[in-house]
Amino acid sequence: PRDPRELLDLIGLEERKDARFEDLSGGQKQRLSLGLALAGNPDVAFLDEPTAAMDPQARLQTWEIVQGLRRDGVTVVLTTHNMEEAQRLADHVAIVDHGRLIAFGTPAELTGLEGSEVVTFTAREGLDKETLEGLPGVAQVREPRPGAWSLTTSDAIGMVAALAQVREDRGLVIEHLTITGASLEDVFLQLTGNEVRD
């Protein structure tokens, strides 16, 4: 077993060692749960949403702890809805939708799936979802806020060329166009057709 003082220091709760559980914040309770999972020096640690209710600093500290566990040879099985967390921490990712495994692989393998480029841009007016879904190679169209578009595509260059023709035909103003590789969140949304859910 780990030394309790060392464990409290590891999870950042040394100063709260005398606090009652009900007096801890949500993030502190999460860190205490992490500490309890590590108390026996396990070979395998199961962590369920370990950074839920944490502020950004506590989340980064927890990610560092998980990365340290992996370096020490501990197998970490992590469930999370935070796709950035999965992309940063996982060697392998299983995407489960409604209790069914729909994809499995390394983050690089999953983000390399066909339809893995994301084109984002803003257009003040004159575009609709149906028009964008008709562009070559488009697998998914999202409008996170009015006039801001995010298109997942298997052919970013061909899609942008077709978009340029639509812009020319309709006299549109398109700004801030970027092409990036897909994130795990993009892949999740493409595979499930849904928003990230709790």
C-alpha atoms as an extended CHARMM CRD file, in Angstrom:
* protein
*
       198  EXT
         1         1  PRO       CA              0.0000000000        0.0000000000        0.0000000000  PROA      1               0.0000000000
         2         2  ARG       CA              1.0360000000        3.5910000000       -0.5860000000  PROA      2               0.0000000000
         3         3  ASP       CA              1.9980000000        5.8560000000        2.2740000000  PROA      3               0.0000000000
         4         4  PRO       CA             -1.1230000000        7.9660000000        3.0540000000  PROA      4               0.0000000000
         5         5  ARG       CA              0.8600000000       11.2500000000        3.2070000000  PROA      5               0.0000000000
         6         6  GLU       CA              2.4810000000       10.5320000000       -0.1400000000  PROA      6               0.0000000000
         7         7  LEU       CA             -0.9160000000        9.6930000000       -1.6170000000  PROA      7               0.0000000000
         8         8  LEU       CA             -2.5330000000       12.9000000000       -0.2610000000  PROA      8               0.0000000000
         9         9  ASP       CA              0.3350000000       14.9090000000       -1.7510000000  PROA      9               0.0000000000
        10        10  LEU       CA             -0.0050000000       13.0880000000       -5.0860000000  PROA      10              0.0000000000
        11        11  ILE       CA             -3.7060000000       13.9350000000       -5.3830000000  PROA      11              0.0000000000
        12        12  GLY       CA             -3.2490000000       17.4820000000       -4.0680000000  PROA      12              0.0000000000
        13        13  LEU       CA             -5.2680000000       17.0940000000       -0.8530000000  PROA      13              0.0000000000
        14        14  GLU       CA             -2.4870000000       17.3540000000        1.7520000000  PROA      14              0.0000000000
        15        15  GLU       CA             -3.8820000000       20.6500000000        3.0520000000  PROA      15              0.0000000000
        16        16  ARG       CA             -7.3730000000       19.1090000000        3.3600000000  PROA      16              0.0000000000
        17        17  LYS       CA             -6.2850000000       15.9610000000        5.2250000000  PROA      17              0.0000000000
        18        18  ASP       CA             -8.4510000000       16.7690000000        8.2450000000  PROA      18              0.0000000000
        19        19  ALA       CA            -11.5540000000       17.8210000000        6.2730000000  PROA      19              0.0000000000
        20        20  ARG       CA            -14.7510000000       15.7930000000        6.3550000000  PROA      20              0.0000000000
        21        21  PHE       CA            -15.8410000000       14.2650000000        3.0410000000  PROA      21              0.0000000000
        22        22  GLU       CA            -19.0350000000       16.3720000000        2.8870000000  PROA      22              0.0000000000
        23        23  ASP       CA            -16.9360000000       19.5480000000        3.2570000000  PROA      23              0.0000000000
        24        24  LEU       CA            -14.8740000000       18.8220000000        0.1380000000  PROA      24              0.0000000000
        25        25  SER       CA            -15.6810000000       20.4450000000       -3.2080000000  PROA      25              0.0000000000
        26        26  GLY       CA            -16.8410000000       18.2720000000       -6.1130000000  PROA      26              0.0000000000
        27        27  GLY       CA            -13.3650000000       18.2810000000       -7.6510000000  PROA      27              0.0000000000
        28        28  GLN       CA            -11.7480000000       17.4280000000       -4.3090000000  PROA      28              0.0000000000
        29        29  LYS       CA            -14.1420000000       14.4960000000       -3.8910000000  PROA      29              0.0000000000
        30        30  GLN       CA            -13.1300000000       13.2830000000       -7.3440000000  PROA      30              0.0000000000
        31        31  ARG       CA             -9.4370000000       13.5270000000       -6.4150000000  PROA      31              0.0000000000
        32        32  LEU       CA            -10.1110000000       11.6470000000       -3.1580000000  PROA      32              0.0000000000
        33        33  SER       CA            -11.8200000000        8.8860000000       -5.1670000000  PROA      33              0.0000000000
        34        34  LEU       CA             -8.7330000000        8.7260000000       -7.3720000000  PROA      34              0.0000000000
        35        35  GLY       CA             -6.5590000000        8.4430000000       -4.2650000000  PROA      35              0.0000000000
        36        36  LEU       CA             -8.7000000000        5.6100000000       -2.8960000000  PROA      36              0.0000000000
        37        37  ALA       CA             -8.3950000000        3.7740000000       -6.2180000000  PROA      37              0.0000000000
        38        38  LEU       CA             -4.5990000000        4.0250000000       -5.9560000000  PROA      38              0.0000000000
        39        39  ALA       CA             -4.2190000000        3.2600000000       -2.2350000000  PROA      39              0.0000000000
        40        40  GLY       CA             -3.4110000000       -0.4110000000       -2.7450000000  PROA      40              0.0000000000
        41        41  ASN       CA             -0.8810000000        0.1150000000       -5.5620000000  PROA      41              0.0000000000
        42        42  PRO       CA             -3.0540000000       -1.6810000000       -8.1270000000  PROA      42              0.0000000000
        43        43  ASP       CA             -1.7580000000       -3.2090000000      -11.3400000000  PROA      43              0.0000000000
        44        44  VAL       CA             -5.0310000000       -2.1530000000      -12.9880000000  PROA      44              0.0000000000
        45        45  ALA       CA             -6.9570000000        1.0190000000      -12.0470000000  PROA      45              0.0000000000
        46        46  PHE       CA            -10.5440000000        1.5720000000      -13.1660000000  PROA      46              0.0000000000
        47        47  LEU       CA            -11.3650000000        5.2960000000      -13.3000000000  PROA      47              0.0000000000
        48        48  ASP       CA            -14.8970000000        6.4600000000      -14.0840000000  PROA      48              0.0000000000
        49        49  GLU       CA            -15.0910000000       10.1210000000      -15.1760000000  PROA      49              0.0000000000
        50        50  PRO       CA            -12.0600000000       11.0290000000      -13.0100000000  PROA      50              0.0000000000
        51        51  THR       CA            -12.0990000000       14.7330000000      -13.9060000000  PROA      51              0.0000000000
        52        52  ALA       CA            -15.8520000000       15.4120000000      -13.6610000000  PROA      52              0.0000000000
        53        53  ALA       CA            -16.5490000000       18.6150000000      -11.6720000000  PROA      53              0.0000000000
        54        54  MET       CA            -12.8820000000       19.6290000000      -11.7080000000  PROA      54              0.0000000000
        55        55  ASP       CA            -11.5400000000       23.0530000000      -12.5490000000  PROA      55              0.0000000000
        56        56  PRO       CA             -8.9040000000       23.2260000000      -15.3420000000  PROA      56              0.0000000000
        57        57  GLN       CA             -5.9200000000       23.1340000000      -12.9480000000  PROA      57              0.0000000000
        58        58  ALA       CA             -7.2140000000       20.0780000000      -11.0770000000  PROA      58              0.0000000000
        59        59  ARG       CA             -8.0440000000       18.3880000000      -14.3930000000  PROA      59              0.0000000000
        60        60  LEU       CA             -4.4690000000       18.9030000000      -15.6600000000  PROA      60              0.0000000000
        61        61  GLN       CA             -3.0720000000       17.6290000000      -12.3500000000  PROA      61              0.0000000000
        62        62  THR       CA             -5.2540000000       14.5180000000      -12.6120000000  PROA      62              0.0000000000
        63        63  TRP       CA             -4.1200000000       13.9410000000      -16.2030000000  PROA      63              0.0000000000
        64        64  GLU       CA             -0.5050000000       14.1220000000      -14.9990000000  PROA      64              0.0000000000
        65        65  ILE       CA             -1.2750000000       11.5380000000      -12.2940000000  PROA      65              0.0000000000
        66        66  VAL       CA             -2.8380000000        9.1920000000      -14.8640000000  PROA      66              0.0000000000
        67        67  GLN       CA              0.1390000000        9.6470000000      -17.2080000000  PROA      67              0.0000000000
        68        68  GLY       CA              2.4720000000        8.8840000000      -14.2770000000  PROA      68              0.0000000000
        69        69  LEU       CA              0.5320000000        5.7000000000      -13.5230000000  PROA      69              0.0000000000
        70        70  ARG       CA              0.9150000000        4.6010000000      -17.1250000000  PROA      70              0.0000000000
        71        71  ARG       CA              4.6710000000        5.2990000000      -17.0110000000  PROA      71              0.0000000000
        72        72  ASP       CA              4.8420000000        3.1560000000      -13.8450000000  PROA      72              0.0000000000
        73        73  GLY       CA              3.2510000000        0.2380000000      -15.7150000000  PROA      73              0.0000000000
        74        74  VAL       CA             -0.2620000000        0.5170000000      -14.2590000000  PROA      74              0.0000000000
        75        75  THR       CA             -3.0110000000       -0.3740000000      -16.7290000000  PROA      75              0.0000000000
        76        76  VAL       CA             -5.6450000000        2.3730000000      -16.5390000000  PROA      76              0.0000000000
        77        77  VAL       CA             -9.1650000000        1.6920000000      -17.7780000000  PROA      77              0.0000000000
        78        78  LEU       CA            -10.8020000000        5.1100000000      -18.0960000000  PROA      78              0.0000000000
        79        79  THR       CA            -14.3960000000        5.9730000000      -18.9250000000  PROA      79              0.0000000000
        80        80  THR       CA            -15.0330000000        9.5410000000      -19.9910000000  PROA      80              0.0000000000
        81        81  HSD       CA            -17.2860000000       11.7570000000      -22.0580000000  PROA      81              0.0000000000
        82        82  ASN       CA            -14.4110000000       14.2200000000      -22.4160000000  PROA      82              0.0000000000
        83        83  MET       CA            -12.9580000000       13.4570000000      -25.8420000000  PROA      83              0.0000000000
        84        84  GLU       CA             -9.9140000000       15.6910000000      -25.2510000000  PROA      84              0.0000000000
        85        85  GLU       CA             -9.1620000000       13.6280000000      -22.1420000000  PROA      85              0.0000000000
        86        86  ALA       CA             -9.4380000000       10.3740000000      -24.1050000000  PROA      86              0.0000000000
        87        87  GLN       CA             -7.2790000000       11.7160000000      -26.9270000000  PROA      87              0.0000000000
        88        88  ARG       CA             -4.6060000000       12.9170000000      -24.5020000000  PROA      88              0.0000000000
        89        89  LEU       CA             -4.4870000000        9.9320000000      -22.1270000000  PROA      89              0.0000000000
        90        90  ALA       CA             -5.4920000000        6.7910000000      -23.9920000000  PROA      90              0.0000000000
        91        91  ASP       CA             -3.3590000000        4.3020000000      -25.8760000000  PROA      91              0.0000000000
        92        92  HSD       CA             -6.5750000000        2.7410000000      -27.1840000000  PROA      92              0.0000000000
        93        93  VAL       CA            -10.1070000000        4.1260000000      -27.3320000000  PROA      93              0.0000000000
        94        94  ALA       CA            -13.3840000000        2.2610000000      -27.4980000000  PROA      94              0.0000000000
        95        95  ILE       CA            -16.3620000000        4.3560000000      -28.6260000000  PROA      95              0.0000000000
        96        96  VAL       CA            -19.5890000000        2.9720000000      -27.2150000000  PROA      96              0.0000000000
        97        97  ASP       CA            -23.0090000000        4.2310000000      -28.3000000000  PROA      97              0.0000000000
        98        98  HSD       CA            -26.1720000000        2.9850000000      -26.5970000000  PROA      98              0.0000000000
        99        99  GLY       CA            -24.2150000000        0.0980000000      -25.0490000000  PROA      99              0.0000000000
       100       100  ARG       CA            -22.7820000000       -1.0420000000      -28.3890000000  PROA      100             0.0000000000
       101       101  LEU       CA            -19.0970000000       -0.9030000000      -29.3610000000  PROA      101             0.0000000000
       102       102  ILE       CA            -18.9640000000        1.0530000000      -32.6180000000  PROA      102             0.0000000000
       103       103  ALA       CA            -15.2370000000        1.7840000000      -32.9520000000  PROA      103             0.0000000000
       104       104  PHE       CA            -11.9650000000        0.7180000000      -31.3640000000  PROA      104             0.0000000000
       105       105  GLY       CA             -8.3740000000        1.7380000000      -32.0160000000  PROA      105             0.0000000000
       106       106  THR       CA             -5.6280000000        4.1240000000      -31.1120000000  PROA      106             0.0000000000
       107       107  PRO       CA             -6.5440000000        7.8200000000      -31.1560000000  PROA      107             0.0000000000
       108       108  ALA       CA             -4.4650000000        8.1770000000      -34.3340000000  PROA      108             0.0000000000
       109       109  GLU       CA             -6.2600000000        5.2640000000      -35.9950000000  PROA      109             0.0000000000
       110       110  LEU       CA             -9.6870000000        6.5900000000      -35.0600000000  PROA      110             0.0000000000
       111       111  THR       CA             -8.9800000000       10.1490000000      -36.1610000000  PROA      111             0.0000000000
       112       112  GLY       CA             -7.5770000000        8.7300000000      -39.4010000000  PROA      112             0.0000000000
       113       113  LEU       CA            -10.9530000000        7.2030000000      -40.3080000000  PROA      113             0.0000000000
       114       114  GLU       CA            -12.3540000000        8.2060000000      -43.6860000000  PROA      114             0.0000000000
       115       115  GLY       CA            -14.1090000000       11.5260000000      -43.3570000000  PROA      115             0.0000000000
       116       116  SER       CA            -11.5150000000       12.6900000000      -40.8840000000  PROA      116             0.0000000000
       117       117  GLU       CA            -10.8190000000       16.2440000000      -42.0340000000  PROA      117             0.0000000000
       118       118  VAL       CA            -12.7930000000       19.1110000000      -40.5470000000  PROA      118             0.0000000000
       119       119  VAL       CA            -13.3840000000       22.3400000000      -42.4470000000  PROA      119             0.0000000000
       120       120  THR       CA            -14.6280000000       25.2720000000      -40.3870000000  PROA      120             0.0000000000
       121       121  PHE       CA            -15.6310000000       28.7200000000      -41.5880000000  PROA      121             0.0000000000
       122       122  THR       CA            -18.1080000000       31.5160000000      -41.0810000000  PROA      122             0.0000000000
       123       123  ALA       CA            -20.5940000000       32.7780000000      -43.6280000000  PROA      123             0.0000000000
       124       124  ARG       CA            -22.7580000000       35.7660000000      -42.7710000000  PROA      124             0.0000000000
       125       125  GLU       CA            -25.7430000000       34.4920000000      -44.7410000000  PROA      125             0.0000000000
       126       126  GLY       CA            -26.8010000000       32.5480000000      -47.8080000000  PROA      126             0.0000000000
       127       127  LEU       CA            -25.8700000000       29.0130000000      -46.7510000000  PROA      127             0.0000000000
       128       128  ASP       CA            -27.9970000000       26.2390000000      -45.3700000000  PROA      128             0.0000000000
       129       129  LYS       CA            -27.3250000000       22.7380000000      -44.0920000000  PROA      129             0.0000000000
       130       130  GLU       CA            -28.8110000000       21.0420000000      -47.1670000000  PROA      130             0.0000000000
       131       131  THR       CA            -26.4910000000       22.9130000000      -49.5390000000  PROA      131             0.0000000000
       132       132  LEU       CA            -23.4430000000       22.0330000000      -47.4700000000  PROA      132             0.0000000000
       133       133  GLU       CA            -24.4560000000       18.3640000000      -47.1440000000  PROA      133             0.0000000000
       134       134  GLY       CA            -24.4950000000       18.2300000000      -50.9560000000  PROA      134             0.0000000000
       135       135  LEU       CA            -20.8320000000       19.2030000000      -51.3030000000  PROA      135             0.0000000000
       136       136  PRO       CA            -18.3950000000       16.4310000000      -52.3330000000  PROA      136             0.0000000000
       137       137  GLY       CA            -17.1400000000       14.1630000000      -49.5420000000  PROA      137             0.0000000000
       138       138  VAL       CA            -19.1650000000       15.8040000000      -46.7490000000  PROA      138             0.0000000000
       139       139  ALA       CA            -20.0220000000       13.2880000000      -44.0330000000  PROA      139             0.0000000000
       140       140  GLN       CA            -21.4650000000       15.6540000000      -41.4460000000  PROA      140             0.0000000000
       141       141  VAL       CA            -22.4940000000       19.3090000000      -41.1650000000  PROA      141             0.0000000000
       142       142  ARG       CA            -22.7660000000       21.1510000000      -37.8640000000  PROA      142             0.0000000000
       143       143  GLU       CA            -23.6040000000       24.7710000000      -37.1190000000  PROA      143             0.0000000000
       144       144  PRO       CA            -22.3250000000       25.3480000000      -33.5520000000  PROA      144             0.0000000000
       145       145  ARG       CA            -23.6070000000       28.9350000000      -33.6680000000  PROA      145             0.0000000000
       146       146  PRO       CA            -25.4580000000       30.8910000000      -36.3640000000  PROA      146             0.0000000000
       147       147  GLY       CA            -23.2510000000       31.4040000000      -39.3900000000  PROA      147             0.0000000000
       148       148  ALA       CA            -20.3840000000       29.2670000000      -38.0240000000  PROA      148             0.0000000000
       149       149  TRP       CA            -20.0860000000       25.9860000000      -39.8990000000  PROA      149             0.0000000000
       150       150  SER       CA            -18.1090000000       22.8000000000      -39.2200000000  PROA      150             0.0000000000
       151       151  LEU       CA            -18.0150000000       20.1560000000      -41.9600000000  PROA      151             0.0000000000
       152       152  THR       CA            -16.4710000000       16.7060000000      -41.5870000000  PROA      152             0.0000000000
       153       153  THR       CA            -15.2330000000       15.5070000000      -44.9510000000  PROA      153             0.0000000000
       154       154  SER       CA            -13.1650000000       12.8340000000      -46.6210000000  PROA      154             0.0000000000
       155       155  ASP       CA            -12.0260000000       15.3020000000      -49.3050000000  PROA      155             0.0000000000
       156       156  ALA       CA            -11.2790000000       18.7290000000      -47.8610000000  PROA      156             0.0000000000
       157       157  ILE       CA             -9.6690000000       20.0790000000      -51.0460000000  PROA      157             0.0000000000
       158       158  GLY       CA            -12.5420000000       18.9770000000      -53.2930000000  PROA      158             0.0000000000
       159       159  MET       CA            -15.1100000000       20.2170000000      -50.7970000000  PROA      159             0.0000000000
       160       160  VAL       CA            -13.4470000000       23.6380000000      -50.4800000000  PROA      160             0.0000000000
       161       161  ALA       CA            -13.2840000000       23.9400000000      -54.2910000000  PROA      161             0.0000000000
       162       162  ALA       CA            -17.0230000000       23.1810000000      -54.5110000000  PROA      162             0.0000000000
       163       163  LEU       CA            -17.7080000000       25.6290000000      -51.6630000000  PROA      163             0.0000000000
       164       164  ALA       CA            -15.7590000000       28.2970000000      -53.5580000000  PROA      164             0.0000000000
       165       165  GLN       CA            -18.0560000000       27.7460000000      -56.5490000000  PROA      165             0.0000000000
       166       166  VAL       CA            -21.1540000000       28.0820000000      -54.3200000000  PROA      166             0.0000000000
       167       167  ARG       CA            -19.6470000000       31.2710000000      -52.8860000000  PROA      167             0.0000000000
       168       168  GLU       CA            -19.0700000000       32.6390000000      -56.3860000000  PROA      168             0.0000000000
       169       169  ASP       CA            -22.5530000000       31.6840000000      -57.6200000000  PROA      169             0.0000000000
       170       170  ARG       CA            -24.3290000000       33.2240000000      -54.6290000000  PROA      170             0.0000000000
       171       171  GLY       CA            -22.0270000000       36.1590000000      -53.9320000000  PROA      171             0.0000000000
       172       172  LEU       CA            -21.3180000000       34.9420000000      -50.4090000000  PROA      172             0.0000000000
       173       173  VAL       CA            -18.7630000000       36.2130000000      -47.9440000000  PROA      173             0.0000000000
       174       174  ILE       CA            -16.8810000000       33.3130000000      -46.3710000000  PROA      174             0.0000000000
       175       175  GLU       CA            -14.3240000000       34.0630000000      -43.6750000000  PROA      175             0.0000000000
       176       176  HSD       CA            -11.9470000000       32.3050000000      -41.3020000000  PROA      176             0.0000000000
       177       177  LEU       CA            -11.7780000000       29.0380000000      -43.2520000000  PROA      177             0.0000000000
       178       178  THR       CA             -9.5310000000       26.3960000000      -41.6780000000  PROA      178             0.0000000000
       179       179  ILE       CA             -8.8600000000       22.7360000000      -42.3940000000  PROA      179             0.0000000000
       180       180  THR       CA             -7.7760000000       20.5040000000      -39.5230000000  PROA      180             0.0000000000
       181       181  GLY       CA             -7.5010000000       16.8360000000      -38.7890000000  PROA      181             0.0000000000
       182       182  ALA       CA            -10.4370000000       15.3810000000      -36.9350000000  PROA      182             0.0000000000
       183       183  SER       CA            -10.4150000000       15.1820000000      -33.1610000000  PROA      183             0.0000000000
       184       184  LEU       CA            -11.9070000000       12.2590000000      -31.2560000000  PROA      184             0.0000000000
       185       185  GLU       CA            -14.9670000000       14.4260000000      -30.6400000000  PROA      185             0.0000000000
       186       186  ASP       CA            -15.3740000000       14.8970000000      -34.4080000000  PROA      186             0.0000000000
       187       187  VAL       CA            -15.0680000000       11.1390000000      -34.9030000000  PROA      187             0.0000000000
       188       188  PHE       CA            -17.5660000000       10.4410000000      -32.0920000000  PROA      188             0.0000000000
       189       189  LEU       CA            -20.1000000000       12.8210000000      -33.6150000000  PROA      189             0.0000000000
       190       190  GLN       CA            -19.5590000000       11.4190000000      -37.0920000000  PROA      190             0.0000000000
       191       191  LEU       CA            -19.9800000000        7.8260000000      -35.9360000000  PROA      191             0.0000000000
       192       192  THR       CA            -22.9390000000        8.3560000000      -33.6390000000  PROA      192             0.0000000000
       193       193  GLY       CA            -24.6550000000       11.2590000000      -35.3690000000  PROA      193             0.0000000000
       194       194  ASN       CA            -25.2880000000       12.7320000000      -31.9320000000  PROA      194             0.0000000000
       195       195  GLU       CA            -23.9970000000       15.3960000000      -29.6300000000  PROA      195             0.0000000000
       196       196  VAL       CA            -21.6760000000       14.2500000000      -26.8500000000  PROA      196             0.0000000000
       197       197  ARG       CA            -24.0440000000       13.0360000000      -24.1430000000  PROA      197             0.0000000000
       198       198  ASP       CA            -23.8710000000       12.6510000000      -20.3660000000  PROA      198             0.0000000000
